[in-house]
PDB file of C-alpha atoms in Angstrom:
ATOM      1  CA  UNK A   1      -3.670 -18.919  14.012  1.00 44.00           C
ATOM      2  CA  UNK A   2      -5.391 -18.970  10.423  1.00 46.00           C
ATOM      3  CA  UNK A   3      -7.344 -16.230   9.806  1.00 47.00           C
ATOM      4  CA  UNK A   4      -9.841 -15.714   6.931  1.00 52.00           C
ATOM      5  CA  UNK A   5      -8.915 -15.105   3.684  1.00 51.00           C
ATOM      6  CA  UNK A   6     -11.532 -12.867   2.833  1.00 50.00           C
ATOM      7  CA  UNK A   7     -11.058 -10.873   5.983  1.00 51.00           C
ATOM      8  CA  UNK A   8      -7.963 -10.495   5.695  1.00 52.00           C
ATOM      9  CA  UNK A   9      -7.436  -9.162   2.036  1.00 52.00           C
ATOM     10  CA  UNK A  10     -10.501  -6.556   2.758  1.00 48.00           C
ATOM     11  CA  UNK A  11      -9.240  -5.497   6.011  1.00 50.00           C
ATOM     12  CA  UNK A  12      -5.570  -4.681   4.151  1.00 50.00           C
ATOM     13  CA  UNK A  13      -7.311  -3.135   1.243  1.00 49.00           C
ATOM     14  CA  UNK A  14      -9.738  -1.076   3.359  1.00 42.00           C
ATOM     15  CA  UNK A  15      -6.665   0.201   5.537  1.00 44.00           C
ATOM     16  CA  UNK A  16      -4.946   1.050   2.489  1.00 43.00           C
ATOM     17  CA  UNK A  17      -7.470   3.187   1.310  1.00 39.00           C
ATOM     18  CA  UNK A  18      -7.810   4.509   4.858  1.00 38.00           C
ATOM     19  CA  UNK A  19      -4.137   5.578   5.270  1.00 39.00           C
ATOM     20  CA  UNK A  20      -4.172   6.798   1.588  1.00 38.00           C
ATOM     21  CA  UNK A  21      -6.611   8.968   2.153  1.00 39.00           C
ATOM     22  CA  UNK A  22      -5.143  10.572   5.137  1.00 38.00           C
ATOM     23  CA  UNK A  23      -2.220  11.061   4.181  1.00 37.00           C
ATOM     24  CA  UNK A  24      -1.814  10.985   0.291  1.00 37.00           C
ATOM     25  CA  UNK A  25      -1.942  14.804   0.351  1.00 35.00           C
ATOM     26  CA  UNK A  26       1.533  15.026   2.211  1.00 39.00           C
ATOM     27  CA  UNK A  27       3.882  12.192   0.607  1.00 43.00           C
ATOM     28  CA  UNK A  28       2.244  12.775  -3.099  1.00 45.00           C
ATOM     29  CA  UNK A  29       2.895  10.832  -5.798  1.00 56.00           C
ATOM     30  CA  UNK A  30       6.255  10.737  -6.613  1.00 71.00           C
ATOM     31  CA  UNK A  31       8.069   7.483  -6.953  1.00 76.00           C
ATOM     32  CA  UNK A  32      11.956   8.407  -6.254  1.00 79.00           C
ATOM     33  CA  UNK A  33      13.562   5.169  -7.735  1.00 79.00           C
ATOM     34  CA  UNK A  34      14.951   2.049  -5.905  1.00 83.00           C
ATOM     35  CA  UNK A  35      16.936   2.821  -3.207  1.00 84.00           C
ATOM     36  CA  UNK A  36      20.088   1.099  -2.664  1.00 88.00           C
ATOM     37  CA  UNK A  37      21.077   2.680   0.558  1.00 89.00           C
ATOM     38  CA  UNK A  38      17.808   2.462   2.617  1.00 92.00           C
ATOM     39  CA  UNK A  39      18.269   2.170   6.034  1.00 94.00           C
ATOM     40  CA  UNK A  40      18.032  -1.454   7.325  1.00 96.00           C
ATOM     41  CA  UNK A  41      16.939  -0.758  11.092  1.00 96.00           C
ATOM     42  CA  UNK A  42      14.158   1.195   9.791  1.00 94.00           C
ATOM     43  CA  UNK A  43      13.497  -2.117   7.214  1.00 93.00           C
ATOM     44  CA  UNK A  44      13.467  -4.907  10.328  1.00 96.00           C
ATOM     45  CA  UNK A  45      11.508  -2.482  12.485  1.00 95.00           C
ATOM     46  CA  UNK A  46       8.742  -2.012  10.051  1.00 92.00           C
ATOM     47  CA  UNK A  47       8.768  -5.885   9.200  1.00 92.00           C
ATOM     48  CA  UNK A  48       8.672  -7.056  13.019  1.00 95.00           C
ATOM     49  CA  UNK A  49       5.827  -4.791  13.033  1.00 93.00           C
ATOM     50  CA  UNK A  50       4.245  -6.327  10.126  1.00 87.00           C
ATOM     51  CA  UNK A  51       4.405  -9.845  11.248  1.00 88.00           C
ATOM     52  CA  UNK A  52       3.103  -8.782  14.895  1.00 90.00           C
ATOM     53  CA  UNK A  53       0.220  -7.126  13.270  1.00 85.00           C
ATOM     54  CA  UNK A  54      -0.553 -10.346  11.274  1.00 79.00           C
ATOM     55  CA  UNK A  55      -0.728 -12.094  14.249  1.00 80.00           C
ATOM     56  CA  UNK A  56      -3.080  -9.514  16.330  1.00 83.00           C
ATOM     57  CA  UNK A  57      -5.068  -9.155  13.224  1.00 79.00           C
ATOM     58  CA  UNK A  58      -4.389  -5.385  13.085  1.00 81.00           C
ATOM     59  CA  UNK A  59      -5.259  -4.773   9.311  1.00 78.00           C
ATOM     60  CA  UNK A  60      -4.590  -1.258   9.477  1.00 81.00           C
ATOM     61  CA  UNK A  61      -0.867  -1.860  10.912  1.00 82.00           C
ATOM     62  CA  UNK A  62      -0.305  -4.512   8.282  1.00 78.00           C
ATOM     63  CA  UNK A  63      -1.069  -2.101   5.953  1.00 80.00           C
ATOM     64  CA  UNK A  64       0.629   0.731   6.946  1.00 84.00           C
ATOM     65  CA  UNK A  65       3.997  -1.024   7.524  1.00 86.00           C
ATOM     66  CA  UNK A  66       4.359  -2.864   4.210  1.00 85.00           C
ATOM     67  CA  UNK A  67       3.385   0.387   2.599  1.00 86.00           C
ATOM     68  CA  UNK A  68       6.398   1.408   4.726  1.00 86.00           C
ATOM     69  CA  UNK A  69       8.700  -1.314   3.852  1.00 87.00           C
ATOM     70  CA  UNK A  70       8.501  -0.823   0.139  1.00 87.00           C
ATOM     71  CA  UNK A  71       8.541   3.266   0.312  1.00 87.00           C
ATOM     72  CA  UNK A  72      11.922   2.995   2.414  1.00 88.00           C
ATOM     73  CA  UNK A  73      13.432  -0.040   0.112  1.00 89.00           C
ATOM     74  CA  UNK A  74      11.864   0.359  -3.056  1.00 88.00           C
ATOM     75  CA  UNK A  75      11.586   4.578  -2.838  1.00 85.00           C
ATOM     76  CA  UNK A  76       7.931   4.529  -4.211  1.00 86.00           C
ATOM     77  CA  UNK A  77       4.935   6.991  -3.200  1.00 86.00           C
ATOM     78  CA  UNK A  78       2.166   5.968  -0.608  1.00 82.00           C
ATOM     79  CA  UNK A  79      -0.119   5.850  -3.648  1.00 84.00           C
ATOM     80  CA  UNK A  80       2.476   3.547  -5.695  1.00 87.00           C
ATOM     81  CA  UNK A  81       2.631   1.338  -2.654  1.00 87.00           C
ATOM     82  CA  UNK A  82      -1.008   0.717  -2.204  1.00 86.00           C
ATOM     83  CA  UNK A  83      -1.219  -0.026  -6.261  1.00 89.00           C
ATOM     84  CA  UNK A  84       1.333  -2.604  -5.583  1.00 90.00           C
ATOM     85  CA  UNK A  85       0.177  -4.042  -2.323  1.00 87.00           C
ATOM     86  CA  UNK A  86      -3.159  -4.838  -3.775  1.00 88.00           C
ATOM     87  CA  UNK A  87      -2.405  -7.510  -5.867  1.00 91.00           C
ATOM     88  CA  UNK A  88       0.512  -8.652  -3.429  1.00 87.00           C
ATOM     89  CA  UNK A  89      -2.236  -8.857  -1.265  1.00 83.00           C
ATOM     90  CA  UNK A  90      -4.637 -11.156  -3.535  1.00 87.00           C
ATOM     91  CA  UNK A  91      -2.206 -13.378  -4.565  1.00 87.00           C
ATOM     92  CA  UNK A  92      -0.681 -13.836  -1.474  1.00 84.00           C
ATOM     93  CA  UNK A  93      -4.835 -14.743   0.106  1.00 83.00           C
ATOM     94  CA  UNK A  94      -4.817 -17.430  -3.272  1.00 89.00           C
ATOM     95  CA  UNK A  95      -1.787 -19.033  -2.574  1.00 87.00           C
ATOM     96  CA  UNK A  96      -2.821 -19.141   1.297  1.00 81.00           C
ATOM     97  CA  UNK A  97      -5.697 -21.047   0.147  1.00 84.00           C
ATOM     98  CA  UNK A  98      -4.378 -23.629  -2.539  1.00 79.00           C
ATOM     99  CA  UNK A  99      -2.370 -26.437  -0.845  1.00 77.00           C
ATOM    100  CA  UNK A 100      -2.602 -28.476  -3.898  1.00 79.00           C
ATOM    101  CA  UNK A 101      -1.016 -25.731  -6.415  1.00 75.00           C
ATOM    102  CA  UNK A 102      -4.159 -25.459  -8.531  1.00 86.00           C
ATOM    103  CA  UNK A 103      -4.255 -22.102  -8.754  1.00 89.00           C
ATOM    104  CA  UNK A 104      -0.314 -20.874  -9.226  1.00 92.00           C
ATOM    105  CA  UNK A 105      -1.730 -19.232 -13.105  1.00 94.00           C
ATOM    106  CA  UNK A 106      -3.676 -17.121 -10.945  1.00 95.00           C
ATOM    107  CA  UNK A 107      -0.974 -16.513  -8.196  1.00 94.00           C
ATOM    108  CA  UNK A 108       1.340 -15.951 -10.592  1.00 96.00           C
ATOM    109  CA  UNK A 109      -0.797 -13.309 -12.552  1.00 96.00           C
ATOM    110  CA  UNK A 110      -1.392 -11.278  -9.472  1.00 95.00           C
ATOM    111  CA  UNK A 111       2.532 -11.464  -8.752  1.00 95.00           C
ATOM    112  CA  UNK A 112       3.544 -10.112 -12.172  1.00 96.00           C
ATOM    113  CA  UNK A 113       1.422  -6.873 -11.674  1.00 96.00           C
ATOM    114  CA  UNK A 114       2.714  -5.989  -8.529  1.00 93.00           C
ATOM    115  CA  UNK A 115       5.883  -6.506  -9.516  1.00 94.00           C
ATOM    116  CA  UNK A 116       5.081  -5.071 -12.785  1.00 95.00           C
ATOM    117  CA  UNK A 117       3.768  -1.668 -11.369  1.00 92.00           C
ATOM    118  CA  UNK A 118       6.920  -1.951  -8.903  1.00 91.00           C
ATOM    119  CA  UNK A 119       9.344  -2.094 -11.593  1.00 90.00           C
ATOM    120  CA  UNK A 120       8.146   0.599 -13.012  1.00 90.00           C
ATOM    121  CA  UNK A 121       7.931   2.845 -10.558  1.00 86.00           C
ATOM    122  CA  UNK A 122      11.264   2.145  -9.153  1.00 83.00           C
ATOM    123  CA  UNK A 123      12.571   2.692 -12.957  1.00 84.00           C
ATOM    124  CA  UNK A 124      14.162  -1.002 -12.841  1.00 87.00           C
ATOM    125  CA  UNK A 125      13.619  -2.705 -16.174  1.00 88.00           C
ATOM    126  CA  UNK A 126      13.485  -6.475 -14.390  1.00 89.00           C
ATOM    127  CA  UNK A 127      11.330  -9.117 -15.606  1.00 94.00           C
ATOM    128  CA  UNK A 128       7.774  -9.056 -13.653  1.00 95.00           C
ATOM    129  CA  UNK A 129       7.306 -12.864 -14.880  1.00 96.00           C
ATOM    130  CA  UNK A 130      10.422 -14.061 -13.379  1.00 97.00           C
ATOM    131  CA  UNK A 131      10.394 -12.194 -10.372  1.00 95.00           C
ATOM    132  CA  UNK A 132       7.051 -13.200  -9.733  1.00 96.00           C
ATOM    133  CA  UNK A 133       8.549 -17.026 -10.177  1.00 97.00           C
ATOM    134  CA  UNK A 134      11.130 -15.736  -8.016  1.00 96.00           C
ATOM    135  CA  UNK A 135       8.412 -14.947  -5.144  1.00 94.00           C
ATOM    136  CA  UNK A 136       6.531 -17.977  -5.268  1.00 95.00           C
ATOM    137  CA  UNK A 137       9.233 -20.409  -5.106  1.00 95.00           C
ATOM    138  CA  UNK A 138      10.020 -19.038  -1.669  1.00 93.00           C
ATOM    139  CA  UNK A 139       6.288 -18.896  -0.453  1.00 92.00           C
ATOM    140  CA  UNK A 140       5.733 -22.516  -2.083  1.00 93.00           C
ATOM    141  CA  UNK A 141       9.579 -24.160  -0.362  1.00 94.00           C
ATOM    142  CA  UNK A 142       8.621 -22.731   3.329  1.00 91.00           C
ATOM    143  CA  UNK A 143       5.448 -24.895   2.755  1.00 90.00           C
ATOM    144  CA  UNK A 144       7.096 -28.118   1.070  1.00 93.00           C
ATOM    145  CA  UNK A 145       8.460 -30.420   3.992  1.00 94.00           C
ATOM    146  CA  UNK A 146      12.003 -30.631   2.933  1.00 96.00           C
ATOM    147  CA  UNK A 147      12.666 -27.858   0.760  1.00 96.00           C
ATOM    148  CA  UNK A 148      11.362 -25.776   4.064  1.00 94.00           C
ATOM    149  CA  UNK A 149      15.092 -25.174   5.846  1.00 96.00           C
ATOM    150  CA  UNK A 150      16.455 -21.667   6.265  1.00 96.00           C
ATOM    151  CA  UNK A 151      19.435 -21.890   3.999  1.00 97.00           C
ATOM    152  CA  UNK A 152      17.033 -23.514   1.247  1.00 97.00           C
ATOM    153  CA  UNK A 153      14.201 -20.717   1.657  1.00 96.00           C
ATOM    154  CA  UNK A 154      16.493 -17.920   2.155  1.00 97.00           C
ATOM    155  CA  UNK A 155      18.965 -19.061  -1.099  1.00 97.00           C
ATOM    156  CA  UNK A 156      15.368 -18.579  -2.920  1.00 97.00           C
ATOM    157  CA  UNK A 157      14.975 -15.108  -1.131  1.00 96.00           C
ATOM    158  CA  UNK A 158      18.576 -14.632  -2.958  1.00 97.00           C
ATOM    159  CA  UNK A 159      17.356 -15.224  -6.227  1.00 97.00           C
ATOM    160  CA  UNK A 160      14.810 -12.946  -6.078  1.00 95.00           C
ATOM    161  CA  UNK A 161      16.728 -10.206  -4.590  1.00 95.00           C
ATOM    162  CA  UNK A 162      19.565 -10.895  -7.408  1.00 95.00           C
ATOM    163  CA  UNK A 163      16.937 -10.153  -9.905  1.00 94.00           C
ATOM    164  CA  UNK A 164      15.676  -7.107  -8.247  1.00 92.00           C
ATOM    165  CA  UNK A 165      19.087  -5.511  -7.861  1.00 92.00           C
ATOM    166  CA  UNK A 166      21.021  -6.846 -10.922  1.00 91.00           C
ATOM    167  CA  UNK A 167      22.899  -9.624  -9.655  1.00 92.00           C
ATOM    168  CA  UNK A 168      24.486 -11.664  -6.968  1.00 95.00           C
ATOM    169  CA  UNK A 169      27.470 -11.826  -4.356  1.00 97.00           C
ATOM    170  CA  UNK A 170      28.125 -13.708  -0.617  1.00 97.00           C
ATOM    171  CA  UNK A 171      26.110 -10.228   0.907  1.00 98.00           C
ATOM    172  CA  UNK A 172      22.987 -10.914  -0.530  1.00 97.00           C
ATOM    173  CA  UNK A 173      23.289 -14.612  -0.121  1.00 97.00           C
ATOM    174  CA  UNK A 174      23.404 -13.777   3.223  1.00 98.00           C
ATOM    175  CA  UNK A 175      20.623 -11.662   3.059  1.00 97.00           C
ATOM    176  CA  UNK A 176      18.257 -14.604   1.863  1.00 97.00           C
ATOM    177  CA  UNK A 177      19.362 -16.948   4.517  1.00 97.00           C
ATOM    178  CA  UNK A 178      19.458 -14.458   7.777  1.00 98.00           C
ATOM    179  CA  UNK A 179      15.831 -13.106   6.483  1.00 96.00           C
ATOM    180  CA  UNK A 180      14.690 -17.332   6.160  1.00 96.00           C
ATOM    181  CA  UNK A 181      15.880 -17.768   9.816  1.00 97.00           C
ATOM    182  CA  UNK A 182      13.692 -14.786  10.809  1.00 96.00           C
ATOM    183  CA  UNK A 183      10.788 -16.361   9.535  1.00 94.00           C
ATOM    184  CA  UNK A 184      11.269 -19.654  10.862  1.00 95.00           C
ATOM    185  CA  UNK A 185      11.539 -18.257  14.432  1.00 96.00           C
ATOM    186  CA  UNK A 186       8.553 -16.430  14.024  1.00 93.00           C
ATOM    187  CA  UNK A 187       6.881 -19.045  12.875  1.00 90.00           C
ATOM    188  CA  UNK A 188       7.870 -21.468  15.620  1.00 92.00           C
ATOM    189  CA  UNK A 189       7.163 -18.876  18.362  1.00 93.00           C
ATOM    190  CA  UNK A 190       3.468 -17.428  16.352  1.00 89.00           C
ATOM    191  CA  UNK A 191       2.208 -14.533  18.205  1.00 89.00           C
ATOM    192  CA  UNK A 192       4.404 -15.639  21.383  1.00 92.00           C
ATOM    193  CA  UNK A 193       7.821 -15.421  19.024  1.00 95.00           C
ATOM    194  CA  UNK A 194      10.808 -13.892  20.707  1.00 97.00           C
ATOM    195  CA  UNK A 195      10.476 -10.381  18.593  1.00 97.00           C
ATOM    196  CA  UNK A 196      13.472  -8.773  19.869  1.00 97.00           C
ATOM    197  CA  UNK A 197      15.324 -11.686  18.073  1.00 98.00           C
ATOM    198  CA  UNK A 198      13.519 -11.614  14.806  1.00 97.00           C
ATOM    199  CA  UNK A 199      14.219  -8.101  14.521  1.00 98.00           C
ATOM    200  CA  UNK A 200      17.536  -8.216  15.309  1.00 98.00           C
ATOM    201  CA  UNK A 201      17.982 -11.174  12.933  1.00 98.00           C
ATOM    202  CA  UNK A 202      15.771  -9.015  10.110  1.00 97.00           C
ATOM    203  CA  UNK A 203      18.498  -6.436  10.685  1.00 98.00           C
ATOM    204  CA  UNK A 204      21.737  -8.254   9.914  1.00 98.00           C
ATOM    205  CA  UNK A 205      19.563  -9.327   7.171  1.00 97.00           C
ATOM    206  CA  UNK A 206      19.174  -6.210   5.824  1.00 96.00           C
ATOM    207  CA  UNK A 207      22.550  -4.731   7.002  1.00 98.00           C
ATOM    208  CA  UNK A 208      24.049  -7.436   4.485  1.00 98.00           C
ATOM    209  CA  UNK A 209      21.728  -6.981   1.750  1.00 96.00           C
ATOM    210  CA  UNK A 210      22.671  -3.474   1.991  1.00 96.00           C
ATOM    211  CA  UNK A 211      26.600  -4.282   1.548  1.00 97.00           C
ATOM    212  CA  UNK A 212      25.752  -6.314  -1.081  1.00 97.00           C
ATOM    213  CA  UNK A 213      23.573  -4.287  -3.483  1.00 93.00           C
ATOM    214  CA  UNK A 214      26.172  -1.395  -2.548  1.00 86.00           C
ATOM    215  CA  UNK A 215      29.095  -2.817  -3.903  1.00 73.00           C
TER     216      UNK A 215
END
């Protein structure tokens, strides 16, 4: 299924703004730093959800459940989230559209903010260039016949992971790869995909990331 990019970008934006208004007034504003022992049923609940809404074109979902995803992992506000999702969101609708790489400047640009406003809102002092690199190497090697295996896309989802939380070990490793294999079998399945296993694959994923960035 391929939806539009346009539609798809204004329907996340205009649920964001939706759910922010709503709501705003009860979560507030404050940003309570990354959090390093977030809860990693929650985490593969909230991303099955994600990808399901994707596929049922259920902006408002989508929305609502990365907003969700980085509040529980990254401990940001509602507000924070939608600043960061925004530009997520755009570069992530560029990249969709540029099979030839033309555009990765502007990818990239949109990448840095988000990660950018993310890093400083979670009080991390990481690079928002590389981990913006970080992010598009994985997007780019699940769409580059050979480069697109799990344990190649998910040692990418590593790296970026190792930048977000300081460094490296056979947990997050781990974490890459189990999160790759998620994907894949979502992909092969599409809206049909056997949920109950991507979830439960999501949740080792983030059981292990969890280990990892705890030790």
């Amino acid at each position: 299924m391929r939806l539009s990019k346009k539609s798809i970008l204004l329907g996340v934006l205009l649920a964001l703004l939706l759910v922010g208004g709503g709501v705003v007034w009860r979560v507030g504003f404050h940003n309570r730093g990354l959090n390093r022992d977030f809860d990693p049923a929650r985490l593969a609940a909230s991303e099955t959800r994600m990808w399901q809404a994707y596929y049922t074109r259920n902006h408002t979902d989508l929305a609502m459940e990365m907003a969700a995803l980085l509040r529980e992992q990254m401990g940001v506000s509602l507000w924070t989230a939608r600043e960061i999702i925004e530009p997520m969101a755009r570069g992530a609708m560029i990249f969709a559209g540029d099979r030839e790489g033309r555009r990765e400047a502007e990818v990239l640009s949109e990448l840095e903010t988000a990660y950018a406003r993310l890093g400083e809102a979670a009080g991390e002092d990481w690079d928002p260039r590389a981990a913006a690199r970080a992010e598009l190497a994985w997007w780019a090697a699940r769409r580059t016949p050979g480069q697109d295996s799990p344990d190649q896309v998910g040692t990418l989802i590593a790296n970026l992971y190792a930048l977000l939380y300081g460094g490296t070990n056979a947990e997050i490793q781990q974490a890459g790869i189990l999160r790759a294999q998620a994907a894949a079998l979502r992909d092969a399945g599409g809206p049909n995909a056997d949920w109950p296993a991507v979830e439960r694959l999501l949740n080792a994923s983030y059981a292990a990331l969890r280990r990892g960035v705890g030790r």
